[in-house]
Amino acid sequence: MAKPVLAIVGRPNVGKSTLFNKLIGERRAIVEDTPGITRDRIYGETEWRGKKLIVIDTGGIEPKTDDVILSKMREQAQIAIDTADVILFVCDIRTGLLADDMDIALMLKKSGKPVIPCINKSDRVGDVAPEFYDFYSLGFENEPIALSALHGSGSGDVLDAALDCLPDFITDEEDNDVINVAVIGKPNAGKSSLVNKILGTDRLIVSNIPGTTRDAIDTYVENEYGKFNFIDTAGIRRQSRVDDRIEKYSVLRAKMAIERADVCVIMIDANEGITEQDEKIAGLAHEAGKPSVICVNKWDTIDKDNETTKDFTKKVYDALSYMTYAPLLFISAKTGQRVDKLFEHVVYVRGQSTMRVSTGMLNDVLADAVARVQPPSDKGRRLKIYYMTQNAVTPPTFVIFCNKAELFHFSYQRYIENCLRTTFGFKGTPIKLIIRQKGEKED
């Protein structure tokens, strides 16, 4: 039986994301005093009374609006409500009970789900403010709970009430075979569209307004290829254009998503071609040592001849010369063209990044490489390579012992790396070489 799901809903700026962060114990949702910051559903996990729970943060609900983004946020909140086992309805005691709160309450009652009214910003020590009792008129079976999400008071009462609403359940064991996939790229490259196509639902807000996805959003997918957690990230802009605090947070979230990922999917817009910004984004994945798949999106919109794919591939690998190991896939997130191939590539490069090679096989390759191309020398001193061993995976990491590390030029390191790739593959993953002089202690 799956872990129970708690959905946090309410008007904009009532403290939903603050409560979310408090419940999961980390700052995953962006928190600002600007209404509408959380636009998609953010997933996290918490544990209470020995039970694991999934918590969903949602964008603020504006019951009556013609604004495109706000109406999309309302749709996302509705999906979260449909998914939830228990709904945490957050209201703001400082603004008091508003007509919008009553409208949202009506919407929640129609869901038939247990609802816990969470009256936030109740910071008074001792007795609650008189305004608290107004919220009983919301008419839910569960009584309102006074809390301060900022200071943490009352959050345990909320989780107690949520568990009391749930029948006995069995939590799943931790899934170690789930592959975390970070989808990264410039704004409007089609990251959210790709995840939505994979899911077959409007899991993420998709629009032509740059910066629509501001948080890193987790989406679980299980199919014939395996179990995947897709992390859709905010589009990474040029640093000079990141001029507001929310955008800066979003870039940080994207970098954090890369760190969390087992595999990175780098989205490139076929209409714009490979840009300097694409190079920098791909570089983040490379520097983090993550196996990657490069996806050229919107390929259905390109006029093609017999050389189009070949020419585009050359341009990508010329620009990403440090990343020629990454497989290239031409897709259309809109039509679904070759999207199924993405799963095969993700599973393959993940496997390549976790591959281990015996010391004996490594040194056979090393001996053959040294025999074919002599190590470099400088002022009469020649580099002597003694042996090589693998000490880590993800990325595959090799320690090479030699007489003088300073003689081990970068070009010869690249040669050894290419020999390893020719023999063992390591397709899609960076390789890390650590050069040590004989006598140095291994970390």
Coordinates of C-alpha atoms in Angstrom, one line a residue, residues 5-7 9 81 84-89 108-109 111-117 140-142 161-167:
V5 CA -0.6 11.8 0.7
L6 CA -1.2 15.2 2.5
A7 CA -2.0 18.1 0.2
V9 CA -4.0 24.1 -0.1
I81 CA -6.7 17.5 -4.0
A84 CA -4.6 13.5 -1.6
D85 CA -5.7 11.2 1.3
V86 CA -6.0 14.2 3.6
I87 CA -6.1 17.9 2.8
L88 CA -4.5 20.6 5.0
F89 CA -6.5 23.8 4.4
L108 CA -12.8 21.0 -0.7
K109 CA -16.1 19.7 0.6
S111 CA -13.8 16.4 -2.9
G112 CA -15.2 14.2 -0.1
K113 CA -11.6 14.0 1.4
P114 CA -10.9 14.6 5.1
V115 CA -10.0 18.3 5.6
I116 CA -8.0 19.8 8.5
P117 CA -8.4 23.6 8.8
F140 CA -15.6 20.9 8.5
E141 CA -15.8 17.8 10.6
N142 CA -12.3 18.3 11.9
A161 CA -4.8 15.1 13.2
A162 CA -3.8 13.9 9.7
L163 CA -2.9 10.4 10.9
D164 CA -6.1 10.2 12.9
C165 CA -8.0 10.7 9.7
L166 CA -6.2 7.8 8.0
P167 CA -7.0 4.1 8.4

